[in-house]
mmCIF file of C-alpha atoms in Angstrom:
data_model
loop_
_atom_site.group_PDB
_atom_site.id
_atom_site.type_symbol
_atom_site.label_atom_id
_atom_site.label_comp_id
_atom_site.label_asym_id
_atom_site.label_seq_id
_atom_site.Cartn_x
_atom_site.Cartn_y
_atom_site.Cartn_z
ATOM 1 C CA UNK A 1 8.145 9.459 -10.750
ATOM 2 C CA UNK A 2 6.168 10.457 -7.672
ATOM 3 C CA UNK A 3 4.143 13.431 -6.436
ATOM 4 C CA UNK A 4 3.711 14.792 -2.906
ATOM 5 C CA UNK A 5 0.558 16.651 -1.842
ATOM 6 C CA UNK A 6 -0.293 17.998 1.624
ATOM 7 C CA UNK A 7 -3.709 16.545 2.430
ATOM 8 C CA UNK A 8 -4.126 16.527 6.229
ATOM 9 C CA UNK A 9 -3.333 18.822 9.139
ATOM 10 C CA UNK A 10 -1.398 17.522 12.155
ATOM 11 C CA UNK A 11 -4.477 17.317 14.391
ATOM 12 C CA UNK A 12 -6.342 15.319 11.726
ATOM 13 C CA UNK A 13 -3.438 12.876 11.400
ATOM 14 C CA UNK A 14 -3.355 12.446 15.169
ATOM 15 C CA UNK A 15 -7.119 11.814 15.298
ATOM 16 C CA UNK A 16 -6.876 9.122 12.609
ATOM 17 C CA UNK A 17 -3.990 7.419 14.406
ATOM 18 C CA UNK A 18 -5.949 7.399 17.667
ATOM 19 C CA UNK A 19 -8.972 5.924 15.898
ATOM 20 C CA UNK A 20 -6.887 3.198 14.225
ATOM 21 C CA UNK A 21 -5.625 2.089 17.639
ATOM 22 C CA UNK A 22 -9.131 2.294 19.094
ATOM 23 C CA UNK A 23 -10.121 -0.223 16.416
ATOM 24 C CA UNK A 24 -7.370 -2.689 17.335
ATOM 25 C CA UNK A 25 -9.872 -5.497 17.906
ATOM 26 C CA UNK A 26 -10.874 -5.093 14.221
ATOM 27 C CA UNK A 27 -7.352 -5.349 12.798
ATOM 28 C CA UNK A 28 -6.792 -8.144 10.292
ATOM 29 C CA UNK A 29 -3.732 -10.128 11.315
ATOM 30 C CA UNK A 30 -1.219 -10.451 8.484
ATOM 31 C CA UNK A 31 1.968 -11.367 10.340
ATOM 32 C CA UNK A 32 1.705 -11.334 14.099
ATOM 33 C CA UNK A 33 3.106 -9.571 16.086
ATOM 34 C CA UNK A 34 3.894 -6.642 13.797
ATOM 35 C CA UNK A 35 1.840 -6.539 10.564
ATOM 36 C CA UNK A 36 -1.902 -5.921 10.348
ATOM 37 C CA UNK A 37 -4.421 -4.155 8.129
ATOM 38 C CA UNK A 38 -7.805 -2.582 8.386
ATOM 39 C CA UNK A 39 -9.182 -3.425 4.971
ATOM 40 C CA UNK A 40 -8.961 -5.943 2.159
ATOM 41 C CA UNK A 41 -5.786 -5.646 0.099
ATOM 42 C CA UNK A 42 -5.483 -6.970 -3.447
ATOM 43 C CA UNK A 43 -1.792 -7.778 -3.022
ATOM 44 C CA UNK A 44 -2.396 -9.788 0.156
ATOM 45 C CA UNK A 45 -5.844 -11.308 -0.290
ATOM 46 C CA UNK A 46 -5.726 -12.093 -4.026
ATOM 47 C CA UNK A 47 -2.168 -12.071 -5.360
ATOM 48 C CA UNK A 48 -0.354 -13.664 -2.396
ATOM 49 C CA UNK A 49 -1.883 -17.086 -2.906
ATOM 50 C CA UNK A 50 -5.340 -15.820 -2.009
ATOM 51 C CA UNK A 51 -8.558 -15.563 -3.998
ATOM 52 C CA UNK A 52 -11.370 -13.196 -4.830
ATOM 53 C CA UNK A 53 -13.441 -15.119 -2.294
ATOM 54 C CA UNK A 54 -10.949 -14.253 0.451
ATOM 55 C CA UNK A 55 -10.769 -10.637 -0.751
ATOM 56 C CA UNK A 56 -14.559 -10.293 -0.599
ATOM 57 C CA UNK A 57 -14.680 -11.884 2.841
ATOM 58 C CA UNK A 58 -12.205 -9.373 4.283
ATOM 59 C CA UNK A 59 -13.862 -6.545 2.333
ATOM 60 C CA UNK A 60 -17.303 -7.360 3.749
ATOM 61 C CA UNK A 61 -15.831 -7.356 7.238
ATOM 62 C CA UNK A 62 -13.822 -4.129 6.932
ATOM 63 C CA UNK A 63 -15.677 -1.857 4.490
ATOM 64 C CA UNK A 64 -18.488 -0.987 6.942
ATOM 65 C CA UNK A 65 -15.934 -0.174 9.652
ATOM 66 C CA UNK A 66 -13.832 1.988 7.336
ATOM 67 C CA UNK A 67 -16.838 3.850 5.976
ATOM 68 C CA UNK A 68 -18.333 4.438 9.423
ATOM 69 C CA UNK A 69 -15.130 5.653 11.063
ATOM 70 C CA UNK A 70 -13.329 7.373 8.184
ATOM 71 C CA UNK A 71 -16.045 8.651 5.856
ATOM 72 C CA UNK A 72 -14.749 12.211 6.297
ATOM 73 C CA UNK A 73 -11.289 11.074 5.152
ATOM 74 C CA UNK A 74 -12.663 9.603 1.926
ATOM 75 C CA UNK A 75 -14.682 12.780 1.416
ATOM 76 C CA UNK A 76 -11.380 14.678 1.631
ATOM 77 C CA UNK A 77 -9.423 12.242 -0.552
ATOM 78 C CA UNK A 78 -11.790 11.637 -3.464
ATOM 79 C CA UNK A 79 -12.328 15.279 -4.518
ATOM 80 C CA UNK A 80 -8.581 15.811 -4.442
ATOM 81 C CA UNK A 81 -7.995 12.773 -6.670
ATOM 82 C CA UNK A 82 -10.715 13.964 -9.060
ATOM 83 C CA UNK A 83 -9.006 17.360 -9.281
ATOM 84 C CA UNK A 84 -5.568 15.766 -9.688
ATOM 85 C CA UNK A 85 -6.762 13.422 -12.442
ATOM 86 C CA UNK A 86 -9.223 15.890 -13.987
ATOM 87 C CA UNK A 87 -11.740 13.056 -14.319
ATOM 88 C CA UNK A 88 -14.549 11.585 -12.171
ATOM 89 C CA UNK A 89 -13.528 9.425 -9.215
ATOM 90 C CA UNK A 90 -15.643 6.997 -7.199
ATOM 91 C CA UNK A 91 -15.585 4.188 -4.673
ATOM 92 C CA UNK A 92 -17.848 1.206 -5.288
ATOM 93 C CA UNK A 93 -19.471 -1.412 -3.082
ATOM 94 C CA UNK A 94 -17.884 -4.207 -5.142
ATOM 95 C CA UNK A 95 -14.300 -3.335 -4.134
ATOM 96 C CA UNK A 96 -12.433 -2.919 -0.876
ATOM 97 C CA UNK A 97 -12.066 0.651 0.337
ATOM 98 C CA UNK A 98 -8.613 2.197 0.686
ATOM 99 C CA UNK A 99 -7.411 0.824 3.999
ATOM 100 C CA UNK A 100 -4.596 0.897 6.478
ATOM 101 C CA UNK A 101 -1.251 -0.872 6.545
ATOM 102 C CA UNK A 102 -0.255 -1.160 10.202
ATOM 103 C CA UNK A 103 3.326 -2.062 11.071
ATOM 104 C CA UNK A 104 4.272 -2.083 14.735
ATOM 105 C CA UNK A 105 7.949 -1.479 15.440
ATOM 106 C CA UNK A 106 9.841 -4.770 15.508
ATOM 107 C CA UNK A 107 13.492 -5.772 15.026
ATOM 108 C CA UNK A 108 12.537 -7.919 12.009
ATOM 109 C CA UNK A 109 11.348 -4.842 10.117
ATOM 110 C CA UNK A 110 14.674 -3.037 10.408
ATOM 111 C CA UNK A 111 16.624 -3.330 7.165
ATOM 112 C CA UNK A 112 14.022 -5.680 5.695
ATOM 113 C CA UNK A 113 14.521 -4.283 2.184
ATOM 114 C CA UNK A 114 15.912 -7.184 0.163
ATOM 115 C CA UNK A 115 17.009 -7.585 -3.470
ATOM 116 C CA UNK A 116 13.977 -9.835 -3.934
ATOM 117 C CA UNK A 117 11.167 -9.473 -6.447
ATOM 118 C CA UNK A 118 7.552 -9.959 -5.416
ATOM 119 C CA UNK A 119 7.170 -13.352 -7.117
ATOM 120 C CA UNK A 120 10.285 -14.563 -5.260
ATOM 121 C CA UNK A 121 8.811 -13.216 -2.027
ATOM 122 C CA UNK A 122 5.578 -15.167 -2.513
ATOM 123 C CA UNK A 123 7.575 -18.409 -2.838
ATOM 124 C CA UNK A 124 9.841 -17.536 0.098
ATOM 125 C CA UNK A 125 6.783 -16.860 2.290
ATOM 126 C CA UNK A 126 5.351 -20.272 1.470
ATOM 127 C CA UNK A 127 8.593 -21.846 2.657
ATOM 128 C CA UNK A 128 8.975 -19.575 5.684
ATOM 129 C CA UNK A 129 5.710 -17.875 6.729
ATOM 130 C CA UNK A 130 7.593 -15.895 9.398
ATOM 131 C CA UNK A 131 9.805 -14.202 6.801
ATOM 132 C CA UNK A 132 9.800 -10.413 7.231
ATOM 133 C CA UNK A 133 11.032 -8.675 4.113
ATOM 134 C CA UNK A 134 10.067 -5.842 1.804
ATOM 135 C CA UNK A 135 10.134 -7.076 -1.807
ATOM 136 C CA UNK A 136 10.719 -5.021 -4.953
ATOM 137 C CA UNK A 137 7.590 -4.924 -7.089
ATOM 138 C CA UNK A 138 5.290 -3.032 -9.390
ATOM 139 C CA UNK A 139 1.606 -2.817 -8.526
ATOM 140 C CA UNK A 140 -0.324 -5.678 -10.101
ATOM 141 C CA UNK A 141 -3.816 -4.304 -10.704
ATOM 142 C CA UNK A 142 -4.774 -7.663 -12.226
ATOM 143 C CA UNK A 143 -8.453 -8.409 -12.618
ATOM 144 C CA UNK A 144 -9.358 -4.953 -11.311
ATOM 145 C CA UNK A 145 -8.377 -3.424 -14.676
ATOM 146 C CA UNK A 146 -10.670 -5.397 -16.966
ATOM 147 C CA UNK A 147 -11.343 -2.631 -19.461
ATOM 148 C CA UNK A 148 -8.598 -0.095 -18.939
ATOM 149 C CA UNK A 149 -5.242 0.277 -20.611
ATOM 150 C CA UNK A 150 -2.382 1.934 -18.759
ATOM 151 C CA UNK A 151 -4.415 4.379 -16.664
ATOM 152 C CA UNK A 152 -3.543 3.427 -13.097
ATOM 153 C CA UNK A 153 -2.622 5.196 -9.883
ATOM 154 C CA UNK A 154 -1.355 4.182 -6.431
ATOM 155 C CA UNK A 155 -1.209 6.320 -3.307
ATOM 156 C CA UNK A 156 0.063 6.273 0.267
ATOM 157 C CA UNK A 157 -0.984 8.622 3.068
ATOM 158 C CA UNK A 158 1.242 8.360 6.177
ATOM 159 C CA UNK A 159 -0.618 8.496 9.494
ATOM 160 C CA UNK A 160 2.130 7.330 11.857
ATOM 161 C CA UNK A 161 5.853 7.068 11.120
ATOM 162 C CA UNK A 162 8.865 5.818 13.066
ATOM 163 C CA UNK A 163 11.482 8.368 14.082
ATOM 164 C CA UNK A 164 13.983 6.624 11.804
ATOM 165 C CA UNK A 165 13.994 6.775 8.002
ATOM 166 C CA UNK A 166 10.769 5.565 6.377
ATOM 167 C CA UNK A 167 9.438 5.939 2.842
ATOM 168 C CA UNK A 168 9.676 4.214 -0.511
ATOM 169 C CA UNK A 169 12.414 3.283 -2.993
ATOM 170 C CA UNK A 170 11.497 3.761 -6.661
ATOM 171 C CA UNK A 171 13.529 2.451 -9.598
ATOM 172 C CA UNK A 172 13.472 4.043 -13.063
ATOM 173 C CA UNK A 173 12.246 0.873 -14.743
ATOM 174 C CA UNK A 174 8.671 -0.257 -15.349
ATOM 175 C CA UNK A 175 6.848 -3.525 -15.910
ATOM 176 C CA UNK A 176 6.853 -2.806 -19.643
ATOM 177 C CA UNK A 177 10.666 -2.638 -19.629
ATOM 178 C CA UNK A 178 10.964 -6.140 -18.176
ATOM 179 C CA UNK A 179 8.106 -7.909 -19.963
ATOM 180 C CA UNK A 180 9.154 -11.397 -21.049
ATOM 181 C CA UNK A 181 12.405 -11.495 -19.083
ATOM 182 C CA UNK A 182 13.415 -14.394 -16.859
ATOM 183 C CA UNK A 183 13.319 -13.730 -13.140
ATOM 184 C CA UNK A 184 17.110 -13.370 -12.959
ATOM 185 C CA UNK A 185 17.244 -10.937 -15.888
ATOM 186 C CA UNK A 186 14.281 -9.009 -14.509
ATOM 187 C CA UNK A 187 15.999 -8.604 -11.136
ATOM 188 C CA UNK A 188 19.256 -7.560 -12.807
ATOM 189 C CA UNK A 189 17.449 -4.982 -14.974
ATOM 190 C CA UNK A 190 15.809 -3.430 -11.918
ATOM 191 C CA UNK A 191 18.871 -3.372 -9.674
ATOM 192 C CA UNK A 192 21.060 -1.855 -12.407
ATOM 193 C CA UNK A 193 18.660 1.067 -12.976
ATOM 194 C CA UNK A 194 18.733 4.373 -11.030
ATOM 195 C CA UNK A 195 16.933 4.326 -7.682
ATOM 196 C CA UNK A 196 15.375 7.225 -5.769
ATOM 197 C CA UNK A 197 14.320 7.186 -2.123
ATOM 198 C CA UNK A 198 11.180 9.210 -1.351
ATOM 199 C CA UNK A 199 10.821 9.932 2.380
ATOM 200 C CA UNK A 200 7.311 10.008 3.821
ATOM 201 C CA UNK A 201 5.840 12.831 5.907
ATOM 202 C CA UNK A 202 2.747 12.691 8.080
ATOM 203 C CA UNK A 203 -0.411 13.835 6.300
ATOM 204 C CA UNK A 204 1.392 14.188 2.974
ATOM 205 C CA UNK A 205 -0.071 12.060 0.181
ATOM 206 C CA UNK A 206 2.431 10.303 -2.096
ATOM 207 C CA UNK A 207 1.086 9.443 -5.566
ATOM 208 C CA UNK A 208 2.604 7.385 -8.391
ATOM 209 C CA UNK A 209 1.271 5.332 -11.292
ATOM 210 C CA UNK A 210 2.254 1.961 -9.802
ATOM 211 C CA UNK A 211 4.053 0.841 -12.969
ATOM 212 C CA UNK A 212 7.592 1.575 -11.788
ATOM 213 C CA UNK A 213 9.298 -0.947 -9.551
ATOM 214 C CA UNK A 214 9.210 0.183 -5.940
ATOM 215 C CA UNK A 215 9.837 -1.041 -2.412
ATOM 216 C CA UNK A 216 8.605 0.170 0.982
ATOM 217 C CA UNK A 217 11.247 1.186 3.499
ATOM 218 C CA UNK A 218 9.671 0.414 6.862
ATOM 219 C CA UNK A 219 12.164 1.678 9.439
ATOM 220 C CA UNK A 220 15.934 1.929 9.755
ATOM 221 C CA UNK A 221 16.130 1.372 13.528
ATOM 222 C CA UNK A 222 14.061 -0.333 16.203
ATOM 223 C CA UNK A 223 12.438 1.805 18.874
ATOM 224 C CA UNK A 224 9.863 0.023 20.998
ATOM 225 C CA UNK A 225 6.352 1.442 20.810
ATOM 226 C CA UNK A 226 6.693 3.154 17.436
ATOM 227 C CA UNK A 227 4.528 2.365 14.425
ATOM 228 C CA UNK A 228 4.253 2.877 10.676
ATOM 229 C CA UNK A 229 0.622 3.349 9.657
ATOM 230 C CA UNK A 230 -0.393 4.387 6.157
ATOM 231 C CA UNK A 231 -3.641 4.666 4.231
ATOM 232 C CA UNK A 232 -3.132 2.696 1.007
ATOM 233 C CA UNK A 233 -5.085 2.646 -2.208
ATOM 234 C CA UNK A 234 -5.166 2.289 -5.960
ATOM 235 C CA UNK A 235 -7.289 3.725 -8.738
ATOM 236 C CA UNK A 236 -7.988 2.404 -12.235
ATOM 237 C CA UNK A 237 -9.711 4.141 -15.127
ATOM 238 C CA UNK A 238 -12.744 2.218 -16.363
ATOM 239 C CA UNK A 239 -15.276 3.662 -18.812
ATOM 240 C CA UNK A 240 -14.190 7.227 -18.103
ATOM 241 C CA UNK A 241 -14.383 6.917 -14.312
ATOM 242 C CA UNK A 242 -11.543 6.210 -11.847
ATOM 243 C CA UNK A 243 -12.522 3.455 -9.428
ATOM 244 C CA UNK A 244 -10.657 3.780 -6.132
ATOM 245 C CA UNK A 245 -9.983 0.676 -4.075
ATOM 246 C CA UNK A 246 -7.243 -1.273 -2.302
#
């Protein structure tokens, strides 16, 4: 269901973390005071009541920063993905670069994993914008997969982790298994299927196809000053080439 690969050494992870905090004035506020990104994110800027216009606006702001400060990281990541997939891989100027989720330790993030699907979360956030929860979802590649079938990939590279448990829950059920179901039946199908927790480790890339239902586990206890920072990205196969984006 998921694959771990050691990608970075400890000193490289530390250097990236330091650089992310150096760039704090460039963080995109998502839910102050604990959730930010560096980068445009499909799930936030398009799917969560956003638009391609918003996505492009954030992308145009963040892509130059990401490429200037982390070019070496992409030069490490892309050849590995090409080797892993055994097909060409590229980033393009028309999509947002893989970017950073930044969660600063906060009591609201502790135990925020709820039995809530993503579409329920979107509605709940409209009602209560301050809601802090981690919904169950599959990755919706949406309009970014215009001419591909099922060839998709999602990845997470931890850069900073809290001392408490942090990782991802993955259920053995995919979007194809729940197609056409009502929201209540979809939720029941997911929650009744086997679940595996995959713990994250610094510098260790976690890869999955994005089709299985999954849920981030942010932190299991609050310790002031800690953080959970991850490089996030997706890839879709289009015309024989994997386009990497976020």
